[in-house]
Amino acid sequence: GEAAGGEARNDVSATALPSGHPSISADEPEDVGDGAQVAETESTVERLEARRDEQPGDVRVLLDLGEAYFMAERLDEAEQAYSQALETEPGSTAARVGLAMVWHAQGKSGRAEEALRAVLEEHPDDQDAHYSLAIVLFSNGEIDAAKEEWQTAAAIDPKTVTGRRSQSFVDLLDDGESSSPHSSD
């Protein structure tokens, strides 16, 4: 998508995201992943599926299963797990954010952005929603808007994993701006 309002675009590309990041994993060479990681992910999925079968109404299990399916690139199943979590707990922001990221990975970035903005309208301090919206915006080439979302996520709580990751992206983008031959564009 085009950056709104004549927003400046930096020369940092989506390939600057760290290896293994869900929004770019499809562009990575096939031999990047190691077999042990794939086996571990599948083992986690199997374990969580068994827990879901034992405790079908446990939202935490459904959220963990959605994430495991997402990491295993089983997007339809991830969408189903997050949707089930939302049926069980209709206001679950974690399920809404997870579902939005599944839609993003499925190529439905507009739908993902809309869902994340809706979460943030209700919960302006949701760190994961800001972080996830930054990923969607970054993938759409809206670098400055993504940086703002990462800055917001980092400021909410800089000590969490999400806060530290957000700050890392801000720092990466700041480094990209200062070293870019086109930074005055």
PDB file of N, CA, C and O in Angstrom, residues 48-118:
ATOM      1  N   LEU A  48      -0.097 -29.515  22.053  1.00  0.00           N
ATOM      2  CA  LEU A  48      -1.177 -28.552  22.262  1.00  0.00           C
ATOM      3  C   LEU A  48      -2.513 -29.060  21.728  1.00  0.00           C
ATOM      4  O   LEU A  48      -3.566 -28.775  22.314  1.00  0.00           O
ATOM      5  N   GLU A  49      -2.486 -29.799  20.634  1.00  0.00           N
ATOM      6  CA  GLU A  49      -3.733 -30.396  20.131  1.00  0.00           C
ATOM      7  C   GLU A  49      -4.310 -31.368  21.159  1.00  0.00           C
ATOM      8  O   GLU A  49      -5.527 -31.387  21.384  1.00  0.00           O
ATOM      9  N   ALA A  50      -3.438 -32.131  21.792  1.00  0.00           N
ATOM     10  CA  ALA A  50      -3.898 -33.073  22.830  1.00  0.00           C
ATOM     11  C   ALA A  50      -4.493 -32.306  24.010  1.00  0.00           C
ATOM     12  O   ALA A  50      -5.560 -32.678  24.525  1.00  0.00           O
ATOM     13  N   ARG A  51      -3.840 -31.206  24.415  1.00  0.00           N
ATOM     14  CA  ARG A  51      -4.371 -30.381  25.518  1.00  0.00           C
ATOM     15  C   ARG A  51      -5.706 -29.750  25.135  1.00  0.00           C
ATOM     16  O   ARG A  51      -6.610 -29.669  25.961  1.00  0.00           O
ATOM     17  N   ARG A  52      -5.831 -29.310  23.877  1.00  0.00           N
ATOM     18  CA  ARG A  52      -7.095 -28.720  23.427  1.00  0.00           C
ATOM     19  C   ARG A  52      -8.204 -29.764  23.486  1.00  0.00           C
ATOM     20  O   ARG A  52      -9.324 -29.463  23.890  1.00  0.00           O
ATOM     21  N   ASP A  53      -7.897 -30.997  23.101  1.00  0.00           N
ATOM     22  CA  ASP A  53      -8.897 -32.060  23.133  1.00  0.00           C
ATOM     23  C   ASP A  53      -9.326 -32.372  24.573  1.00  0.00           C
ATOM     24  O   ASP A  53     -10.485 -32.680  24.821  1.00  0.00           O
ATOM     25  N   GLU A  54      -8.380 -32.264  25.517  1.00  0.00           N
ATOM     26  CA  GLU A  54      -8.681 -32.499  26.931  1.00  0.00           C
ATOM     27  C   GLU A  54      -9.430 -31.323  27.561  1.00  0.00           C
ATOM     28  O   GLU A  54     -10.262 -31.513  28.438  1.00  0.00           O
ATOM     29  N   GLN A  55      -9.100 -30.109  27.128  1.00  0.00           N
ATOM     30  CA  GLN A  55      -9.670 -28.884  27.705  1.00  0.00           C
ATOM     31  C   GLN A  55     -10.175 -27.975  26.579  1.00  0.00           C
ATOM     32  O   GLN A  55      -9.589 -26.923  26.319  1.00  0.00           O
ATOM     33  N   PRO A  56     -11.265 -28.361  25.921  1.00  0.00           N
ATOM     34  CA  PRO A  56     -11.708 -27.625  24.727  1.00  0.00           C
ATOM     35  C   PRO A  56     -12.056 -26.150  24.955  1.00  0.00           C
ATOM     36  O   PRO A  56     -11.965 -25.351  24.042  1.00  0.00           O
ATOM     37  N   GLY A  57     -12.400 -25.761  26.163  1.00  0.00           N
ATOM     38  CA  GLY A  57     -12.775 -24.377  26.409  1.00  0.00           C
ATOM     39  C   GLY A  57     -11.654 -23.514  26.967  1.00  0.00           C
ATOM     40  O   GLY A  57     -11.877 -22.363  27.334  1.00  0.00           O
ATOM     41  N   ASP A  58     -10.426 -24.040  27.024  1.00  0.00           N
ATOM     42  CA  ASP A  58      -9.301 -23.306  27.599  1.00  0.00           C
ATOM     43  C   ASP A  58      -8.727 -22.339  26.563  1.00  0.00           C
ATOM     44  O   ASP A  58      -8.055 -22.743  25.619  1.00  0.00           O
ATOM     45  N   VAL A  59      -9.004 -21.044  26.759  1.00  0.00           N
ATOM     46  CA  VAL A  59      -8.576 -20.018  25.805  1.00  0.00           C
ATOM     47  C   VAL A  59      -7.059 -19.976  25.678  1.00  0.00           C
ATOM     48  O   VAL A  59      -6.531 -19.826  24.576  1.00  0.00           O
ATOM     49  N   ARG A  60      -6.343 -20.125  26.799  1.00  0.00           N
ATOM     50  CA  ARG A  60      -4.873 -20.086  26.751  1.00  0.00           C
ATOM     51  C   ARG A  60      -4.332 -21.185  25.840  1.00  0.00           C
ATOM     52  O   ARG A  60      -3.409 -20.958  25.055  1.00  0.00           O
ATOM     53  N   VAL A  61      -4.906 -22.384  25.925  1.00  0.00           N
ATOM     54  CA  VAL A  61      -4.476 -23.493  25.062  1.00  0.00           C
ATOM     55  C   VAL A  61      -4.768 -23.151  23.596  1.00  0.00           C
ATOM     56  O   VAL A  61      -3.926 -23.374  22.720  1.00  0.00           O
ATOM     57  N   LEU A  62      -5.946 -22.589  23.329  1.00  0.00           N
ATOM     58  CA  LEU A  62      -6.299 -22.213  21.952  1.00  0.00           C
ATOM     59  C   LEU A  62      -5.360 -21.138  21.409  1.00  0.00           C
ATOM     60  O   LEU A  62      -4.943 -21.193  20.246  1.00  0.00           O
ATOM     61  N   LEU A  63      -5.002 -20.167  22.255  1.00  0.00           N
ATOM     62  CA  LEU A  63      -4.067 -19.114  21.822  1.00  0.00           C
ATOM     63  C   LEU A  63      -2.688 -19.709  21.537  1.00  0.00           C
ATOM     64  O   LEU A  63      -2.065 -19.379  20.519  1.00  0.00           O
ATOM     65  N   ASP A  64      -2.221 -20.579  22.429  1.00  0.00           N
ATOM     66  CA  ASP A  64      -0.918 -21.218  22.216  1.00  0.00           C
ATOM     67  C   ASP A  64      -0.939 -22.093  20.964  1.00  0.00           C
ATOM     68  O   ASP A  64       0.029 -22.116  20.197  1.00  0.00           O
ATOM     69  N   LEU A  65      -2.045 -22.785  20.746  1.00  0.00           N
ATOM     70  CA  LEU A  65      -2.174 -23.628  19.556  1.00  0.00           C
ATOM     71  C   LEU A  65      -2.200 -22.767  18.293  1.00  0.00           C
ATOM     72  O   LEU A  65      -1.556 -23.107  17.292  1.00  0.00           O
ATOM     73  N   GLY A  66      -2.916 -21.649  18.337  1.00  0.00           N
ATOM     74  CA  GLY A  66      -2.931 -20.736  17.195  1.00  0.00           C
ATOM     75  C   GLY A  66      -1.529 -20.270  16.842  1.00  0.00           C
ATOM     76  O   GLY A  66      -1.131 -20.260  15.676  1.00  0.00           O
ATOM     77  N   GLU A  67      -0.769 -19.916  17.871  1.00  0.00           N
ATOM     78  CA  GLU A  67       0.607 -19.474  17.649  1.00  0.00           C
ATOM     79  C   GLU A  67       1.477 -20.605  17.095  1.00  0.00           C
ATOM     80  O   GLU A  67       2.287 -20.395  16.187  1.00  0.00           O
ATOM     81  N   ALA A  68       1.305 -21.808  17.629  1.00  0.00           N
ATOM     82  CA  ALA A  68       2.088 -22.953  17.150  1.00  0.00           C
ATOM     83  C   ALA A  68       1.752 -23.263  15.689  1.00  0.00           C
ATOM     84  O   ALA A  68       2.649 -23.518  14.883  1.00  0.00           O
ATOM     85  N   TYR A  69       0.470 -23.241  15.347  1.00  0.00           N
ATOM     86  CA  TYR A  69       0.084 -23.445  13.947  1.00  0.00           C
ATOM     87  C   TYR A  69       0.684 -22.356  13.065  1.00  0.00           C
ATOM     88  O   TYR A  69       1.166 -22.621  11.965  1.00  0.00           O
ATOM     89  N   PHE A  70       0.639 -21.108  13.548  1.00  0.00           N
ATOM     90  CA  PHE A  70       1.195 -19.987  12.791  1.00  0.00           C
ATOM     91  C   PHE A  70       2.678 -20.218  12.523  1.00  0.00           C
ATOM     92  O   PHE A  70       3.143 -20.075  11.389  1.00  0.00           O
ATOM     93  N   MET A  71       3.422 -20.587  13.557  1.00  0.00           N
ATOM     94  CA  MET A  71       4.864 -20.811  13.406  1.00  0.00           C
ATOM     95  C   MET A  71       5.152 -22.004  12.497  1.00  0.00           C
ATOM     96  O   MET A  71       6.187 -22.045  11.843  1.00  0.00           O
ATOM     97  N   ALA A  72       4.230 -22.959  12.450  1.00  0.00           N
ATOM     98  CA  ALA A  72       4.377 -24.120  11.564  1.00  0.00           C
ATOM     99  C   ALA A  72       3.855 -23.812  10.153  1.00  0.00           C
ATOM    100  O   ALA A  72       3.829 -24.697   9.304  1.00  0.00           O
ATOM    101  N   GLU A  73       3.435 -22.549   9.949  1.00  0.00           N
ATOM    102  CA  GLU A  73       2.889 -22.094   8.669  1.00  0.00           C
ATOM    103  C   GLU A  73       1.637 -22.872   8.264  1.00  0.00           C
ATOM    104  O   GLU A  73       1.355 -23.073   7.086  1.00  0.00           O
ATOM    105  N   ARG A  74       0.871 -23.293   9.261  1.00  0.00           N
ATOM    106  CA  ARG A  74      -0.418 -23.966   9.046  1.00  0.00           C
ATOM    107  C   ARG A  74      -1.487 -22.907   9.314  1.00  0.00           C
ATOM    108  O   ARG A  74      -2.159 -22.918  10.338  1.00  0.00           O
ATOM    109  N   LEU A  75      -1.595 -21.965   8.377  1.00  0.00           N
ATOM    110  CA  LEU A  75      -2.365 -20.739   8.594  1.00  0.00           C
ATOM    111  C   LEU A  75      -3.865 -20.963   8.737  1.00  0.00           C
ATOM    112  O   LEU A  75      -4.510 -20.297   9.549  1.00  0.00           O
ATOM    113  N   ASP A  76      -4.428 -21.888   7.970  1.00  0.00           N
ATOM    114  CA  ASP A  76      -5.872 -22.143   8.093  1.00  0.00           C
ATOM    115  C   ASP A  76      -6.201 -22.675   9.486  1.00  0.00           C
ATOM    116  O   ASP A  76      -7.200 -22.287  10.098  1.00  0.00           O
ATOM    117  N   GLU A  77      -5.332 -23.552   9.997  1.00  0.00           N
ATOM    118  CA  GLU A  77      -5.551 -24.097  11.335  1.00  0.00           C
ATOM    119  C   GLU A  77      -5.318 -23.023  12.403  1.00  0.00           C
ATOM    120  O   GLU A  77      -6.018 -22.999  13.424  1.00  0.00           O
ATOM    121  N   ALA A  78      -4.359 -22.141  12.173  1.00  0.00           N
ATOM    122  CA  ALA A  78      -4.121 -21.032  13.105  1.00  0.00           C
ATOM    123  C   ALA A  78      -5.346 -20.134  13.152  1.00  0.00           C
ATOM    124  O   ALA A  78      -5.802 -19.744  14.231  1.00  0.00           O
ATOM    125  N   GLU A  79      -5.897 -19.827  11.985  1.00  0.00           N
ATOM    126  CA  GLU A  79      -7.092 -18.986  11.916  1.00  0.00           C
ATOM    127  C   GLU A  79      -8.239 -19.642  12.683  1.00  0.00           C
ATOM    128  O   GLU A  79      -8.952 -18.978  13.440  1.00  0.00           O
ATOM    129  N   GLN A  80      -8.390 -20.944  12.517  1.00  0.00           N
ATOM    130  CA  GLN A  80      -9.446 -21.688  13.212  1.00  0.00           C
ATOM    131  C   GLN A  80      -9.236 -21.656  14.734  1.00  0.00           C
ATOM    132  O   GLN A  80     -10.193 -21.437  15.492  1.00  0.00           O
ATOM    133  N   ALA A  81      -8.002 -21.842  15.196  1.00  0.00           N
ATOM    134  CA  ALA A  81      -7.720 -21.839  16.639  1.00  0.00           C
ATOM    135  C   ALA A  81      -7.999 -20.466  17.247  1.00  0.00           C
ATOM    136  O   ALA A  81      -8.634 -20.363  18.305  1.00  0.00           O
ATOM    137  N   TYR A  82      -7.540 -19.402  16.574  1.00  0.00           N
ATOM    138  CA  TYR A  82      -7.798 -18.055  17.092  1.00  0.00           C
ATOM    139  C   TYR A  82      -9.290 -17.724  17.052  1.00  0.00           C
ATOM    140  O   TYR A  82      -9.815 -17.087  17.968  1.00  0.00           O
ATOM    141  N   SER A  83      -9.989 -18.170  16.026  1.00  0.00           N
ATOM    142  CA  SER A  83     -11.435 -17.942  15.938  1.00  0.00           C
ATOM    143  C   SER A  83     -12.166 -18.667  17.064  1.00  0.00           C
ATOM    144  O   SER A  83     -13.103 -18.127  17.658  1.00  0.00           O
ATOM    145  N   GLN A  84     -11.722 -19.891  17.356  1.00  0.00           N
ATOM    146  CA  GLN A  84     -12.302 -20.652  18.472  1.00  0.00           C
ATOM    147  C   GLN A  84     -12.067 -19.931  19.792  1.00  0.00           C
ATOM    148  O   GLN A  84     -12.954 -19.877  20.643  1.00  0.00           O
ATOM    149  N   ALA A  85     -10.871 -19.366  19.968  1.00  0.00           N
ATOM    150  CA  ALA A  85     -10.564 -18.619  21.184  1.00  0.00           C
ATOM    151  C   ALA A  85     -11.493 -17.416  21.302  1.00  0.00           C
ATOM    152  O   ALA A  85     -11.983 -17.111  22.394  1.00  0.00           O
ATOM    153  N   LEU A  86     -11.773 -16.765  20.177  1.00  0.00           N
ATOM    154  CA  LEU A  86     -12.685 -15.609  20.188  1.00  0.00           C
ATOM    155  C   LEU A  86     -14.122 -16.014  20.483  1.00  0.00           C
ATOM    156  O   LEU A  86     -14.854 -15.270  21.133  1.00  0.00           O
ATOM    157  N   GLU A  87     -14.532 -17.189  20.012  1.00  0.00           N
ATOM    158  CA  GLU A  87     -15.878 -17.679  20.325  1.00  0.00           C
ATOM    159  C   GLU A  87     -15.993 -17.940  21.834  1.00  0.00           C
ATOM    160  O   GLU A  87     -17.023 -17.663  22.439  1.00  0.00           O
ATOM    161  N   THR A  88     -14.922 -18.471  22.411  1.00  0.00           N
ATOM    162  CA  THR A  88     -14.903 -18.794  23.831  1.00  0.00           C
ATOM    163  C   THR A  88     -14.812 -17.535  24.687  1.00  0.00           C
ATOM    164  O   THR A  88     -15.466 -17.421  25.710  1.00  0.00           O
ATOM    165  N   GLU A  89     -13.973 -16.601  24.260  1.00  0.00           N
ATOM    166  CA  GLU A  89     -13.760 -15.346  24.990  1.00  0.00           C
ATOM    167  C   GLU A  89     -13.813 -14.188  23.980  1.00  0.00           C
ATOM    168  O   GLU A  89     -12.785 -13.750  23.462  1.00  0.00           O
ATOM    169  N   PRO A  90     -15.029 -13.705  23.672  1.00  0.00           N
ATOM    170  CA  PRO A  90     -15.211 -12.732  22.591  1.00  0.00           C
ATOM    171  C   PRO A  90     -14.348 -11.472  22.661  1.00  0.00           C
ATOM    172  O   PRO A  90     -14.001 -10.919  21.633  1.00  0.00           O
ATOM    173  N   GLY A  91     -13.941 -11.026  23.809  1.00  0.00           N
ATOM    174  CA  GLY A  91     -13.142  -9.811  23.888  1.00  0.00           C
ATOM    175  C   GLY A  91     -11.643 -10.032  23.885  1.00  0.00           C
ATOM    176  O   GLY A  91     -10.879  -9.085  24.060  1.00  0.00           O
ATOM    177  N   SER A  92     -11.179 -11.244  23.675  1.00  0.00           N
ATOM    178  CA  SER A  92      -9.757 -11.560  23.782  1.00  0.00           C
ATOM    179  C   SER A  92      -8.921 -10.768  22.779  1.00  0.00           C
ATOM    180  O   SER A  92      -8.979 -11.009  21.576  1.00  0.00           O
ATOM    181  N   THR A  93      -8.135  -9.822  23.305  1.00  0.00           N
ATOM    182  CA  THR A  93      -7.273  -9.048  22.407  1.00  0.00           C
ATOM    183  C   THR A  93      -6.171  -9.935  21.830  1.00  0.00           C
ATOM    184  O   THR A  93      -5.789  -9.754  20.674  1.00  0.00           O
ATOM    185  N   ALA A  94      -5.669 -10.880  22.614  1.00  0.00           N
ATOM    186  CA  ALA A  94      -4.620 -11.775  22.107  1.00  0.00           C
ATOM    187  C   ALA A  94      -5.127 -12.579  20.908  1.00  0.00           C
ATOM    188  O   ALA A  94      -4.408 -12.745  19.921  1.00  0.00           O
ATOM    189  N   ALA A  95      -6.368 -13.045  20.981  1.00  0.00           N
ATOM    190  CA  ALA A  95      -6.946 -13.794  19.860  1.00  0.00           C
ATOM    191  C   ALA A  95      -7.151 -12.877  18.652  1.00  0.00           C
ATOM    192  O   ALA A  95      -6.895 -13.272  17.514  1.00  0.00           O
ATOM    193  N   ARG A  96      -7.584 -11.659  18.901  1.00  0.00           N
ATOM    194  CA  ARG A  96      -7.809 -10.708  17.804  1.00  0.00           C
ATOM    195  C   ARG A  96      -6.493 -10.340  17.117  1.00  0.00           C
ATOM    196  O   ARG A  96      -6.422 -10.268  15.888  1.00  0.00           O
ATOM    197  N   VAL A  97      -5.442 -10.119  17.912  1.00  0.00           N
ATOM    198  CA  VAL A  97      -4.130  -9.797  17.347  1.00  0.00           C
ATOM    199  C   VAL A  97      -3.573 -11.005  16.585  1.00  0.00           C
ATOM    200  O   VAL A  97      -3.058 -10.865  15.472  1.00  0.00           O
ATOM    201  N   GLY A  98      -3.691 -12.186  17.176  1.00  0.00           N
ATOM    202  CA  GLY A  98      -3.214 -13.400  16.503  1.00  0.00           C
ATOM    203  C   GLY A  98      -3.923 -13.626  15.180  1.00  0.00           C
ATOM    204  O   GLY A  98      -3.300 -13.939  14.162  1.00  0.00           O
ATOM    205  N   LEU A  99      -5.229 -13.451  15.188  1.00  0.00           N
ATOM    206  CA  LEU A  99      -6.023 -13.618  13.967  1.00  0.00           C
ATOM    207  C   LEU A  99      -5.601 -12.600  12.910  1.00  0.00           C
ATOM    208  O   LEU A  99      -5.454 -12.944  11.732  1.00  0.00           O
ATOM    209  N   ALA A 100      -5.360 -11.367  13.333  1.00  0.00           N
ATOM    210  CA  ALA A 100      -4.917 -10.337  12.393  1.00  0.00           C
ATOM    211  C   ALA A 100      -3.588 -10.726  11.738  1.00  0.00           C
ATOM    212  O   ALA A 100      -3.403 -10.543  10.531  1.00  0.00           O
ATOM    213  N   MET A 101      -2.683 -11.295  12.520  1.00  0.00           N
ATOM    214  CA  MET A 101      -1.384 -11.680  11.960  1.00  0.00           C
ATOM    215  C   MET A 101      -1.509 -12.879  11.018  1.00  0.00           C
ATOM    216  O   MET A 101      -0.756 -12.984  10.052  1.00  0.00           O
ATOM    217  N   VAL A 102      -2.469 -13.744  11.283  1.00  0.00           N
ATOM    218  CA  VAL A 102      -2.739 -14.838  10.344  1.00  0.00           C
ATOM    219  C   VAL A 102      -3.229 -14.245   9.023  1.00  0.00           C
ATOM    220  O   VAL A 102      -2.754 -14.622   7.948  1.00  0.00           O
ATOM    221  N   TRP A 103      -4.162 -13.308   9.114  1.00  0.00           N
ATOM    222  CA  TRP A 103      -4.664 -12.676   7.883  1.00  0.00           C
ATOM    223  C   TRP A 103      -3.528 -11.998   7.126  1.00  0.00           C
ATOM    224  O   TRP A 103      -3.441 -12.099   5.907  1.00  0.00           O
ATOM    225  N   HIS A 104      -2.647 -11.330   7.845  1.00  0.00           N
ATOM    226  CA  HIS A 104      -1.494 -10.683   7.204  1.00  0.00           C
ATOM    227  C   HIS A 104      -0.651 -11.728   6.461  1.00  0.00           C
ATOM    228  O   HIS A 104      -0.277 -11.523   5.310  1.00  0.00           O
ATOM    229  N   ALA A 105      -0.375 -12.843   7.130  1.00  0.00           N
ATOM    230  CA  ALA A 105       0.431 -13.909   6.514  1.00  0.00           C
ATOM    231  C   ALA A 105      -0.284 -14.538   5.322  1.00  0.00           C
ATOM    232  O   ALA A 105       0.359 -15.048   4.407  1.00  0.00           O
ATOM    233  N   GLN A 106      -1.611 -14.486   5.321  1.00  0.00           N
ATOM    234  CA  GLN A 106      -2.394 -15.015   4.200  1.00  0.00           C
ATOM    235  C   GLN A 106      -2.503 -14.002   3.055  1.00  0.00           C
ATOM    236  O   GLN A 106      -3.153 -14.271   2.065  1.00  0.00           O
ATOM    237  N   GLY A 107      -1.904 -12.832   3.218  1.00  0.00           N
ATOM    238  CA  GLY A 107      -1.956 -11.818   2.174  1.00  0.00           C
ATOM    239  C   GLY A 107      -3.139 -10.871   2.302  1.00  0.00           C
ATOM    240  O   GLY A 107      -3.424 -10.102   1.378  1.00  0.00           O
ATOM    241  N   LYS A 108      -3.827 -10.908   3.425  1.00  0.00           N
ATOM    242  CA  LYS A 108      -4.994 -10.040   3.659  1.00  0.00           C
ATOM    243  C   LYS A 108      -4.569  -8.895   4.581  1.00  0.00           C
ATOM    244  O   LYS A 108      -5.127  -8.706   5.666  1.00  0.00           O
ATOM    245  N   SER A 109      -3.591  -8.127   4.141  1.00  0.00           N
ATOM    246  CA  SER A 109      -3.007  -7.086   4.999  1.00  0.00           C
ATOM    247  C   SER A 109      -3.986  -5.980   5.344  1.00  0.00           C
ATOM    248  O   SER A 109      -3.944  -5.439   6.451  1.00  0.00           O
ATOM    249  N   GLY A 110      -4.866  -5.620   4.420  1.00  0.00           N
ATOM    250  CA  GLY A 110      -5.863  -4.589   4.713  1.00  0.00           C
ATOM    251  C   GLY A 110      -6.776  -5.016   5.849  1.00  0.00           C
ATOM    252  O   GLY A 110      -7.064  -4.234   6.762  1.00  0.00           O
ATOM    253  N   ARG A 111      -7.225  -6.255   5.789  1.00  0.00           N
ATOM    254  CA  ARG A 111      -8.083  -6.802   6.842  1.00  0.00           C
ATOM    255  C   ARG A 111      -7.329  -6.861   8.170  1.00  0.00           C
ATOM    256  O   ARG A 111      -7.869  -6.549   9.233  1.00  0.00           O
ATOM    257  N   ALA A 112      -6.046  -7.250   8.105  1.00  0.00           N
ATOM    258  CA  ALA A 112      -5.215  -7.330   9.308  1.00  0.00           C
ATOM    259  C   ALA A 112      -5.042  -5.946   9.932  1.00  0.00           C
ATOM    260  O   ALA A 112      -5.209  -5.775  11.147  1.00  0.00           O
ATOM    261  N   GLU A 113      -4.725  -4.957   9.094  1.00  0.00           N
ATOM    262  CA  GLU A 113      -4.526  -3.600   9.609  1.00  0.00           C
ATOM    263  C   GLU A 113      -5.800  -3.070  10.255  1.00  0.00           C
ATOM    264  O   GLU A 113      -5.767  -2.491  11.347  1.00  0.00           O
ATOM    265  N   GLU A 114      -6.920  -3.302   9.606  1.00  0.00           N
ATOM    266  CA  GLU A 114      -8.214  -2.856  10.146  1.00  0.00           C
ATOM    267  C   GLU A 114      -8.493  -3.495  11.511  1.00  0.00           C
ATOM    268  O   GLU A 114      -8.905  -2.825  12.456  1.00  0.00           O
ATOM    269  N   ALA A 115      -8.233  -4.790  11.623  1.00  0.00           N
ATOM    270  CA  ALA A 115      -8.471  -5.505  12.881  1.00  0.00           C
ATOM    271  C   ALA A 115      -7.553  -4.985  13.992  1.00  0.00           C
ATOM    272  O   ALA A 115      -7.996  -4.804  15.130  1.00  0.00           O
ATOM    273  N   LEU A 116      -6.294  -4.732  13.665  1.00  0.00           N
ATOM    274  CA  LEU A 116      -5.347  -4.237  14.666  1.00  0.00           C
ATOM    275  C   LEU A 116      -5.701  -2.820  15.108  1.00  0.00           C
ATOM    276  O   LEU A 116      -5.623  -2.487  16.291  1.00  0.00           O
ATOM    277  N   ARG A 117      -6.125  -1.990  14.173  1.00  0.00           N
ATOM    278  CA  ARG A 117      -6.529  -0.626  14.534  1.00  0.00           C
ATOM    279  C   ARG A 117      -7.775  -0.657  15.433  1.00  0.00           C
ATOM    280  O   ARG A 117      -7.906   0.160  16.349  1.00  0.00           O
ATOM    281  N   ALA A 118      -8.663  -1.612  15.189  1.00  0.00           N
ATOM    282  CA  ALA A 118      -9.858  -1.758  16.042  1.00  0.00           C
ATOM    283  C   ALA A 118      -9.449  -2.151  17.464  1.00  0.00           C
ATOM    284  O   ALA A 118     -10.000  -1.631  18.443  1.00  0.00           O
TER     285      ALA A 118
END
